[in-house]
mmCIF file of C-alpha atoms and ligand atoms in Angstrom:
data_model
loop_
_atom_site.group_PDB
_atom_site.id
_atom_site.type_symbol
_atom_site.label_atom_id
_atom_site.label_comp_id
_atom_site.label_asym_id
_atom_site.label_seq_id
_atom_site.Cartn_x
_atom_site.Cartn_y
_atom_site.Cartn_z
ATOM 1 C CA MET A 1 -4.637 2.466 49.321
ATOM 2 C CA ILE A 2 -0.510 3.705 50.585
ATOM 3 C CA TRP A 3 0.381 7.114 49.298
ATOM 4 C CA ARG A 4 4.374 6.852 48.683
ATOM 5 C CA LYS A 5 4.820 10.384 47.202
ATOM 6 C CA THR A 6 7.112 12.713 48.856
ATOM 7 C CA VAL A 7 7.192 16.480 48.441
ATOM 8 C CA ALA A 8 11.028 16.125 48.145
ATOM 9 C CA LYS A 9 10.118 13.927 45.179
ATOM 10 C CA LYS A 10 7.423 16.314 43.514
ATOM 11 C CA SER A 11 9.545 19.378 44.145
ATOM 12 C CA LEU A 12 12.898 17.208 41.895
ATOM 13 C CA ILE A 13 9.689 16.572 39.347
ATOM 14 C CA ALA A 14 8.333 19.803 39.123
ATOM 15 C CA ALA A 15 11.989 21.373 38.864
ATOM 16 C CA SER A 16 12.829 19.015 35.926
ATOM 17 C CA ALA A 17 10.038 19.882 34.293
ATOM 18 C CA ILE A 18 10.551 23.478 34.297
ATOM 19 C CA SER A 19 14.020 22.691 32.966
ATOM 20 C CA LEU A 20 12.757 20.658 30.136
ATOM 21 C CA GLY A 21 10.519 23.093 29.006
ATOM 22 C CA ALA A 22 12.711 25.965 29.256
ATOM 23 C CA VAL A 23 15.317 23.423 26.826
ATOM 24 C CA LEU A 24 11.980 22.494 24.462
ATOM 25 C CA LEU A 25 10.995 26.522 24.423
ATOM 26 C CA SER A 26 14.580 27.960 23.484
ATOM 27 C CA ALA A 27 14.874 24.994 20.711
ATOM 28 C CA CYS A 28 11.771 24.803 18.854
ATOM 29 C CA GLY A 29 11.996 28.472 18.876
ATOM 30 C CA ASP A 30 8.714 29.101 20.519
ATOM 31 C CA ASP A 31 8.623 32.737 21.496
ATOM 32 C CA SER A 32 4.866 31.739 23.116
ATOM 33 C CA ASP A 33 5.942 34.037 26.388
ATOM 34 C CA SER A 34 3.296 32.105 28.397
ATOM 35 C CA GLY A 35 5.690 30.234 30.272
ATOM 36 C CA ASN A 36 3.806 27.295 29.168
ATOM 37 C CA ASP A 37 6.259 23.944 28.079
ATOM 38 C CA ALA A 38 6.213 22.806 24.704
ATOM 39 C CA ALA A 39 4.083 20.713 24.878
ATOM 40 C CA GLY A 40 1.511 22.570 26.751
ATOM 41 C CA GLY A 41 -1.347 25.007 25.372
ATOM 42 C CA GLY A 42 -1.273 27.333 22.601
ATOM 43 C CA GLY A 43 0.692 30.688 23.067
ATOM 44 C CA ASP A 44 -1.783 32.880 25.225
ATOM 45 C CA ASP A 45 -1.819 32.440 28.900
ATOM 46 C CA SER A 46 -5.068 30.051 29.183
ATOM 47 C CA ILE A 47 -4.787 27.015 29.988
ATOM 48 C CA THR A 48 -6.365 23.854 27.882
ATOM 49 C CA MET A 49 -7.358 20.660 30.621
ATOM 50 C CA GLY A 50 -8.202 17.423 29.000
ATOM 51 C CA PHE A 51 -10.718 15.807 31.353
ATOM 52 C CA ALA A 52 -11.735 12.456 30.675
ATOM 53 C CA GLN A 53 -15.037 11.518 33.106
ATOM 54 C CA VAL A 54 -16.075 7.770 33.792
ATOM 55 C CA GLY A 55 -19.751 8.166 32.672
ATOM 56 C CA ALA A 56 -23.423 9.272 33.947
ATOM 57 C CA GLU A 57 -23.943 6.083 36.361
ATOM 58 C CA SER A 58 -25.372 8.349 39.178
ATOM 59 C CA GLY A 59 -26.572 11.512 40.982
ATOM 60 C CA TRP A 60 -22.950 11.793 42.790
ATOM 61 C CA ARG A 61 -21.700 11.346 38.748
ATOM 62 C CA THR A 62 -23.924 14.145 37.471
ATOM 63 C CA ALA A 63 -23.293 16.796 40.596
ATOM 64 C CA ASN A 64 -19.188 15.789 40.034
ATOM 65 C CA THR A 65 -19.598 16.456 36.081
ATOM 66 C CA LYS A 66 -21.150 19.892 36.861
ATOM 67 C CA SER A 67 -18.564 20.974 39.412
ATOM 68 C CA VAL A 68 -15.484 20.429 37.067
ATOM 69 C CA GLN A 69 -17.602 22.058 34.095
ATOM 70 C CA ASP A 70 -18.818 25.325 35.791
ATOM 71 C CA SER A 71 -15.271 25.419 38.143
ATOM 72 C CA ALA A 72 -13.513 25.122 34.593
ATOM 73 C CA LYS A 73 -15.544 28.215 33.182
ATOM 74 C CA ALA A 74 -15.064 30.412 35.788
ATOM 75 C CA GLU A 75 -11.492 30.089 36.141
ATOM 76 C CA GLY A 76 -11.248 30.641 32.308
ATOM 77 C CA ILE A 77 -9.682 27.006 31.270
ATOM 78 C CA GLU A 78 -10.348 25.616 28.321
ATOM 79 C CA LEU A 79 -12.224 22.050 29.117
ATOM 80 C CA LYS A 80 -11.776 19.194 26.330
ATOM 81 C CA PHE A 81 -14.685 16.745 28.001
ATOM 82 C CA THR A 82 -15.516 13.598 27.417
ATOM 83 C CA ASP A 83 -17.601 10.892 29.137
ATOM 84 C CA ALA A 84 -16.396 7.429 28.961
ATOM 85 C CA GLN A 85 -19.882 5.577 29.750
ATOM 86 C CA GLY A 86 -18.412 3.852 32.433
ATOM 87 C CA LYS A 87 -15.384 1.739 29.663
ATOM 88 C CA GLN A 88 -11.720 2.451 30.375
ATOM 89 C CA GLU A 89 -10.966 1.877 26.892
ATOM 90 C CA ASN A 90 -13.058 4.697 25.976
ATOM 91 C CA GLN A 91 -10.617 6.840 29.063
ATOM 92 C CA ILE A 92 -7.802 5.538 27.513
ATOM 93 C CA ALA A 93 -8.599 7.156 23.877
ATOM 94 C CA ALA A 94 -9.728 10.191 25.656
ATOM 95 C CA ILE A 95 -6.494 10.516 27.387
ATOM 96 C CA ARG A 96 -4.147 9.271 24.100
ATOM 97 C CA SER A 97 -5.814 12.323 22.092
ATOM 98 C CA TYR A 98 -5.961 14.809 24.805
ATOM 99 C CA ILE A 99 -1.860 13.955 24.548
ATOM 100 C CA GLN A 100 -2.136 14.267 20.506
ATOM 101 C CA GLN A 101 -4.150 17.493 21.062
ATOM 102 C CA LYS A 102 -1.541 18.752 23.510
ATOM 103 C CA VAL A 103 -3.313 20.167 26.349
ATOM 104 C CA ASP A 104 -1.416 21.609 29.149
ATOM 105 C CA VAL A 105 -2.849 19.469 31.641
ATOM 106 C CA ILE A 106 -5.201 16.240 31.791
ATOM 107 C CA ALA A 107 -7.336 15.053 34.661
ATOM 108 C CA PHE A 108 -10.092 11.731 34.840
ATOM 109 C CA SER A 109 -11.340 10.167 37.650
ATOM 110 C CA PRO A 110 -10.214 5.989 36.729
ATOM 111 C CA VAL A 111 -12.781 4.115 36.204
ATOM 112 C CA VAL A 112 -11.450 1.185 37.774
ATOM 113 C CA GLU A 113 -7.884 1.126 39.909
ATOM 114 C CA THR A 114 -5.644 -1.329 37.136
ATOM 115 C CA GLY A 115 -4.703 -0.983 33.949
ATOM 116 C CA TRP A 116 -3.259 2.920 33.172
ATOM 117 C CA ASP A 117 0.554 2.368 32.983
ATOM 118 C CA ALA A 118 1.189 2.562 29.652
ATOM 119 C CA VAL A 119 -0.901 5.541 29.057
ATOM 120 C CA LEU A 120 -0.047 7.833 31.752
ATOM 121 C CA GLN A 121 3.725 6.912 30.910
ATOM 122 C CA GLU A 122 2.749 8.413 27.022
ATOM 123 C CA ALA A 123 1.553 11.685 29.331
ATOM 124 C CA LYS A 124 4.541 11.670 30.926
ATOM 125 C CA ALA A 125 6.854 11.423 27.948
ATOM 126 C CA ALA A 126 4.748 14.326 25.992
ATOM 127 C CA ASN A 127 5.505 16.566 29.051
ATOM 128 C CA ILE A 128 2.268 16.684 30.060
ATOM 129 C CA PRO A 129 1.220 16.287 34.347
ATOM 130 C CA VAL A 130 -1.643 14.216 34.677
ATOM 131 C CA ILE A 131 -4.071 15.337 38.334
ATOM 132 C CA LEU A 132 -6.378 12.144 39.564
ATOM 133 C CA THR A 133 -9.802 13.035 40.922
ATOM 134 C CA ASP A 134 -12.065 11.582 42.385
ATOM 135 C CA ARG A 135 -10.981 7.890 41.981
ATOM 136 C CA ALA A 136 -6.985 6.630 42.134
ATOM 137 C CA VAL A 137 -5.364 4.368 40.081
ATOM 138 C CA ASP A 138 -3.065 1.063 41.799
ATOM 139 C CA SER A 139 0.587 2.080 40.248
ATOM 140 C CA GLU A 140 3.808 1.015 40.894
ATOM 141 C CA ASP A 141 5.153 4.242 39.591
ATOM 142 C CA ASP A 142 3.509 7.789 41.440
ATOM 143 C CA SER A 143 5.958 9.968 39.185
ATOM 144 C CA LEU A 144 2.709 9.184 36.563
ATOM 145 C CA TYR A 145 0.472 11.395 38.144
ATOM 146 C CA GLU A 146 1.262 14.984 39.861
ATOM 147 C CA THR A 147 -1.318 14.717 42.819
ATOM 148 C CA PHE A 148 -4.661 12.683 43.754
ATOM 149 C CA LEU A 149 -7.540 14.975 44.465
ATOM 150 C CA GLY A 150 -10.776 12.487 46.184
ATOM 151 C CA SER A 151 -12.373 11.558 49.397
ATOM 152 C CA ASP A 152 -10.836 8.883 50.970
ATOM 153 C CA PHE A 153 -12.904 5.946 50.869
ATOM 154 C CA VAL A 154 -11.878 2.971 53.212
ATOM 155 C CA LEU A 155 -12.411 5.909 55.815
ATOM 156 C CA GLU A 156 -16.315 6.090 54.195
ATOM 157 C CA GLY A 157 -16.406 2.321 54.650
ATOM 158 C CA GLU A 158 -15.706 2.214 58.277
ATOM 159 C CA GLN A 159 -18.160 5.229 58.907
ATOM 160 C CA ALA A 160 -20.607 2.903 57.319
ATOM 161 C CA GLY A 161 -19.623 0.250 59.577
ATOM 162 C CA GLN A 162 -19.303 1.722 62.548
ATOM 163 C CA TRP A 163 -22.969 3.247 62.792
ATOM 164 C CA LEU A 164 -24.325 -0.530 62.340
ATOM 165 C CA VAL A 165 -21.813 -1.512 65.014
ATOM 166 C CA ASP A 166 -23.319 1.354 67.521
ATOM 167 C CA ASN A 167 -26.941 0.329 66.257
ATOM 168 C CA ALA A 168 -26.724 -3.210 66.008
ATOM 169 C CA ALA A 169 -29.271 -4.157 68.058
ATOM 170 C CA ASP A 170 -31.651 -1.931 66.458
ATOM 171 C CA ALA A 171 -30.748 -3.559 63.390
ATOM 172 C CA ASP A 172 -32.014 -6.998 64.042
ATOM 173 C CA ALA A 173 -35.565 -6.963 63.143
ATOM 174 C CA ASN A 174 -35.933 -10.394 63.214
ATOM 175 C CA GLY A 175 -34.872 -10.580 67.384
ATOM 176 C CA ASP A 176 -32.592 -13.297 66.418
ATOM 177 C CA GLY A 177 -29.539 -12.221 67.958
ATOM 178 C CA THR A 178 -27.777 -12.198 64.565
ATOM 179 C CA ILE A 179 -27.658 -9.218 61.852
ATOM 180 C CA ASN A 180 -28.034 -10.623 58.702
ATOM 181 C CA VAL A 181 -26.358 -7.597 56.047
ATOM 182 C CA ILE A 182 -25.836 -7.875 52.414
ATOM 183 C CA GLN A 183 -24.113 -5.759 50.609
ATOM 184 C CA LEU A 184 -24.681 -3.320 46.912
ATOM 185 C CA GLU A 185 -20.832 -3.260 45.438
ATOM 186 C CA GLY A 186 -19.675 -0.392 43.469
ATOM 187 C CA THR A 187 -18.328 -0.828 39.988
ATOM 188 C CA THR A 188 -16.298 -4.426 39.949
ATOM 189 C CA GLY A 189 -12.740 -3.109 40.770
ATOM 190 C CA ALA A 190 -13.667 0.433 41.219
ATOM 191 C CA ALA A 191 -11.122 2.454 44.139
ATOM 192 C CA PRO A 192 -14.768 3.469 45.563
ATOM 193 C CA ALA A 193 -15.884 -0.315 45.997
ATOM 194 C CA LEU A 194 -12.741 -1.999 46.584
ATOM 195 C CA ASP A 195 -12.060 0.371 49.797
ATOM 196 C CA ARG A 196 -15.974 0.933 51.108
ATOM 197 C CA ALA A 197 -16.030 -3.037 51.068
ATOM 198 C CA GLU A 198 -12.372 -2.971 53.215
ATOM 199 C CA GLY A 199 -13.212 -0.073 55.692
ATOM 200 C CA PHE A 200 -16.750 -1.511 56.059
ATOM 201 C CA ALA A 201 -16.002 -5.294 56.932
ATOM 202 C CA SER A 202 -12.651 -3.949 58.807
ATOM 203 C CA THR A 203 -15.029 -2.446 61.261
ATOM 204 C CA ILE A 204 -17.661 -4.590 61.587
ATOM 205 C CA GLU A 205 -15.554 -7.205 62.892
ATOM 206 C CA ALA A 206 -15.914 -5.416 66.368
ATOM 207 C CA GLU A 207 -19.417 -7.088 66.420
ATOM 208 C CA PRO A 208 -19.323 -10.953 65.982
ATOM 209 C CA THR A 209 -23.455 -10.861 65.431
ATOM 210 C CA ILE A 210 -23.484 -8.566 62.072
ATOM 211 C CA GLU A 211 -22.384 -10.893 59.270
ATOM 212 C CA VAL A 212 -22.342 -10.221 55.726
ATOM 213 C CA THR A 213 -24.188 -13.179 54.157
ATOM 214 C CA ALA A 214 -24.300 -11.967 50.592
ATOM 215 C CA SER A 215 -22.365 -9.208 48.096
ATOM 216 C CA GLN A 216 -22.869 -8.135 44.575
ATOM 217 C CA THR A 217 -22.322 -5.183 42.023
ATOM 218 C CA GLY A 218 -24.866 -3.150 41.334
ATOM 219 C CA ASP A 219 -21.994 -0.735 39.360
ATOM 220 C CA PHE A 220 -23.054 2.332 41.037
ATOM 221 C CA THR A 221 -26.572 2.497 39.570
ATOM 222 C CA ARG A 222 -30.211 2.733 40.747
ATOM 223 C CA ASP A 223 -31.318 -0.623 37.989
ATOM 224 C CA GLY A 224 -28.532 -2.538 39.152
ATOM 225 C CA GLY A 225 -28.958 -1.669 42.516
ATOM 226 C CA LYS A 226 -32.859 -2.611 42.058
ATOM 227 C CA GLN A 227 -32.187 -5.744 40.764
ATOM 228 C CA VAL A 228 -29.659 -7.615 42.893
ATOM 229 C CA MET A 229 -31.746 -6.520 45.560
ATOM 230 C CA GLU A 230 -34.649 -8.205 44.404
ATOM 231 C CA SER A 231 -32.616 -11.384 43.443
ATOM 232 C CA PHE A 232 -31.338 -11.657 46.765
ATOM 233 C CA LEU A 233 -34.723 -11.381 48.683
ATOM 234 C CA GLN A 234 -35.797 -13.603 45.917
ATOM 235 C CA SER A 235 -33.695 -16.010 48.099
ATOM 236 C CA ASP A 236 -33.580 -14.446 51.272
ATOM 237 C CA ASP A 237 -36.319 -13.844 53.411
ATOM 238 C CA THR A 238 -33.973 -12.125 56.377
ATOM 239 C CA ILE A 239 -32.264 -10.165 55.103
ATOM 240 C CA GLU A 240 -32.223 -7.154 57.833
ATOM 241 C CA VAL A 241 -29.677 -4.986 56.759
ATOM 242 C CA VAL A 242 -28.412 -3.538 53.415
ATOM 243 C CA TYR A 243 -24.776 -1.802 52.530
ATOM 244 C CA ALA A 244 -24.643 -0.140 49.303
ATOM 245 C CA HIS A 245 -21.675 2.247 48.070
ATOM 246 C CA ASN A 246 -23.919 4.622 46.900
ATOM 247 C CA ASP A 247 -27.339 6.351 47.378
ATOM 248 C CA ASP A 248 -28.530 5.321 43.821
ATOM 249 C CA MET A 249 -27.883 1.609 44.401
ATOM 250 C CA GLY A 250 -29.400 2.273 47.321
ATOM 251 C CA LEU A 251 -33.089 3.920 45.963
ATOM 252 C CA GLY A 252 -33.069 0.867 43.479
ATOM 253 C CA ALA A 253 -33.161 -1.163 46.617
ATOM 254 C CA ILE A 254 -35.562 0.756 48.161
ATOM 255 C CA GLU A 255 -37.905 0.509 45.368
ATOM 256 C CA ALA A 256 -37.151 -3.754 45.864
ATOM 257 C CA ILE A 257 -38.043 -3.915 49.379
ATOM 258 C CA GLU A 258 -41.272 -2.024 49.097
ATOM 259 C CA ALA A 259 -42.366 -4.117 45.967
ATOM 260 C CA ALA A 260 -41.396 -7.334 48.615
ATOM 261 C CA GLY A 261 -44.154 -5.708 51.092
ATOM 262 C CA LYS A 262 -41.568 -5.037 53.078
ATOM 263 C CA THR A 263 -40.514 -1.398 54.778
ATOM 264 C CA PRO A 264 -37.614 0.341 54.061
ATOM 265 C CA GLY A 265 -35.815 1.859 57.292
ATOM 266 C CA GLN A 266 -37.733 -0.410 59.489
ATOM 267 C CA ASP A 267 -37.622 -3.882 58.098
ATOM 268 C CA VAL A 268 -34.437 -3.533 56.627
ATOM 269 C CA LYS A 269 -32.365 -1.409 57.272
ATOM 270 C CA ILE A 270 -30.223 0.675 54.793
ATOM 271 C CA ILE A 271 -27.042 2.245 54.995
ATOM 272 C CA THR A 272 -25.170 4.088 51.755
ATOM 273 C CA VAL A 273 -22.530 6.972 50.548
ATOM 274 C CA ASP A 274 -22.899 9.813 48.692
ATOM 275 C CA ALA A 275 -25.613 11.922 50.366
ATOM 276 C CA VAL A 276 -26.920 13.409 47.051
ATOM 277 C CA LYS A 277 -30.445 14.893 46.989
ATOM 278 C CA ASP A 278 -32.493 11.583 46.287
ATOM 279 C CA GLY A 279 -30.360 9.848 48.905
ATOM 280 C CA MET A 280 -31.134 12.712 51.487
ATOM 281 C CA THR A 281 -34.363 12.511 50.839
ATOM 282 C CA ALA A 282 -35.093 9.061 51.378
ATOM 283 C CA LEU A 283 -33.054 9.333 54.465
ATOM 284 C CA ALA A 284 -34.965 12.087 55.473
ATOM 285 C CA GLU A 285 -38.246 10.688 54.959
ATOM 286 C CA GLY A 286 -36.620 7.338 56.835
ATOM 287 C CA LYS A 287 -36.309 4.921 54.569
ATOM 288 C CA ILE A 288 -32.903 4.791 54.521
ATOM 289 C CA ASN A 289 -31.251 4.909 57.803
ATOM 290 C CA PHE A 290 -27.738 6.150 57.617
ATOM 291 C CA ILE A 291 -25.318 8.079 54.520
ATOM 292 C CA VAL A 292 -21.972 8.415 54.955
ATOM 293 C CA GLU A 293 -21.405 12.189 52.538
ATOM 294 C CA CYS A 294 -18.949 11.311 49.928
ATOM 295 C CA ASN A 295 -18.244 15.529 47.914
ATOM 296 C CA PRO A 296 -18.699 15.420 44.386
ATOM 297 C CA LEU A 297 -17.912 19.103 44.125
ATOM 298 C CA LEU A 298 -14.421 18.510 43.253
ATOM 299 C CA GLY A 299 -14.223 21.314 40.869
ATOM 300 C CA PRO A 300 -12.953 24.500 42.857
ATOM 301 C CA GLN A 301 -9.567 22.458 43.568
ATOM 302 C CA LEU A 302 -9.056 20.727 40.764
ATOM 303 C CA MET A 303 -8.695 24.122 38.837
ATOM 304 C CA ASP A 304 -6.678 25.342 41.224
ATOM 305 C CA LEU A 305 -3.926 22.479 41.298
ATOM 306 C CA ALA A 306 -4.136 22.208 37.489
ATOM 307 C CA LYS A 307 -3.138 26.153 37.204
ATOM 308 C CA LYS A 308 -0.312 25.060 39.778
ATOM 309 C CA VAL A 309 0.615 21.674 38.161
ATOM 310 C CA VAL A 310 0.928 23.810 34.915
ATOM 311 C CA ALA A 311 2.773 26.509 36.764
ATOM 312 C CA GLY A 312 4.969 23.889 37.958
ATOM 313 C CA GLU A 313 4.696 25.387 41.449
ATOM 314 C CA GLU A 314 5.092 22.455 44.184
ATOM 315 C CA VAL A 315 1.358 20.686 45.268
ATOM 316 C CA GLU A 316 0.496 18.352 47.894
ATOM 317 C CA PRO A 317 0.515 14.571 46.376
ATOM 318 C CA ARG A 318 -2.727 13.741 48.277
ATOM 319 C CA VAL A 319 -5.481 16.136 48.531
ATOM 320 C CA VAL A 320 -8.606 14.419 50.872
ATOM 321 C CA THR A 321 -12.085 16.151 50.254
ATOM 322 C CA GLU A 322 -13.978 17.429 53.253
ATOM 323 C CA GLU A 323 -17.010 15.669 54.263
ATOM 324 C CA THR A 324 -19.361 14.287 57.012
ATOM 325 C CA THR A 325 -21.990 11.762 57.910
ATOM 326 C CA PHE A 326 -25.812 12.123 58.076
ATOM 327 C CA THR A 327 -28.688 10.689 60.194
ATOM 328 C CA GLN A 328 -31.989 11.058 59.691
ATOM 329 C CA GLU A 329 -32.723 14.267 61.587
ATOM 330 C CA GLN A 330 -29.611 15.811 60.203
ATOM 331 C CA ALA A 331 -31.124 14.968 56.609
ATOM 332 C CA LYS A 332 -34.345 16.995 57.606
ATOM 333 C CA ALA A 333 -31.791 20.195 58.635
ATOM 334 C CA ALA A 334 -29.561 19.864 56.045
ATOM 335 C CA LEU A 335 -31.473 19.430 52.954
ATOM 336 C CA PRO A 336 -33.036 22.831 52.113
ATOM 337 C CA ASP A 337 -29.312 24.315 51.671
ATOM 338 C CA ARG A 338 -28.081 21.062 49.911
ATOM 339 C CA GLN A 339 -25.718 21.712 46.910
ATOM 340 C CA TYR A 340 -26.359 18.438 45.048
HETATM 341 C C1 GZL B 1 -16.681 8.301 44.630
HETATM 342 C C2 GZL B 1 -17.189 8.066 43.121
HETATM 343 C C3 GZL B 1 -18.892 7.011 42.851
HETATM 344 C C4 GZL B 1 -19.677 7.845 44.054
HETATM 345 C C5 GZL B 1 -21.097 7.119 43.154
HETATM 346 O O1 GZL B 1 -16.010 9.434 44.494
HETATM 347 O O2 GZL B 1 -16.501 7.891 41.952
HETATM 348 O O3 GZL B 1 -18.960 6.808 41.751
HETATM 349 O O4 GZL B 1 -19.746 7.374 45.157
HETATM 350 C C6 GZL B 1 -20.122 7.410 41.758
HETATM 351 O O5 GZL B 1 -21.830 7.646 42.966
HETATM 352 O O6 GZL B 1 -20.794 6.483 40.746
HETATM 353 ZN ZN1 ZN B 2 -31.386 -10.682 63.267
#
């Protein structure tokens, strides 16, 4: 994902939004002294945010939702929240309802990368700023949102791939000189699924003995990971590594591997992304071999960005979240303090 927005362009957008807001306020004689533009919230200083969440598909998403809701409450931001059950049409409908309600700011995690331009144009026309959080959109028009707060998913894929390159010999459980990898992909078309696959594939090229022999979406769910792993194991008894785009699918794969009479973490090495508590517990128990963290606690940064954006202040066009990686030993040490 290439980030094209420039700070200069942002200040121009911010400035025009302020002047447009001032014109609208004087035109409609709105005497609200809050500085909110005409399309913003009510007469008081409080900010109203419309948040369109992806769904509740994984432990990561649950932690992300809690972080957003707790942070809004802590900051006195009125939060209108919807769960789209993983459907883009539901997210689009939620954004449209927030536009109708004239919220001050809209934030959402796009379930997939494409198909957002029309509704984001409507938010722009209504002079309501939009913040992307967690996942990104693949749009030509980067004036449609103020900023994108979230992880670098390509880097996450690269870190997963690098661990396998560094541990290739140990991963060759069959001793046949090749590393037979299957990939459990996230939701089809979602930025984390596309980018984690891209980062992993480019990194394992360094080790020609590593081959991804099968790849299929498990939709970021535990059950999805289990079902796909069951079908892979039925057709291939030589699988040596699972690369799952999130912990939940990796945990589902563990159930399938154990049901097939194999030992996860030994007969079949498992690499996942997220580092939620259940994943970290399996890592500490030796059933998962390596986890790349993807931080869901985006709430505080999101509320800070929202206040700046509503006030017409300049914000960085891209805010990358801090995160790390965990081995089995590191998981044992980190688990007691894990927030999610
Ligand atoms: C990543 C996030 C992904 C998580 C999954 O930022 O969008 O969606 O990795 C979640 O667990 O379902
Ligand atoms: Zn092998």
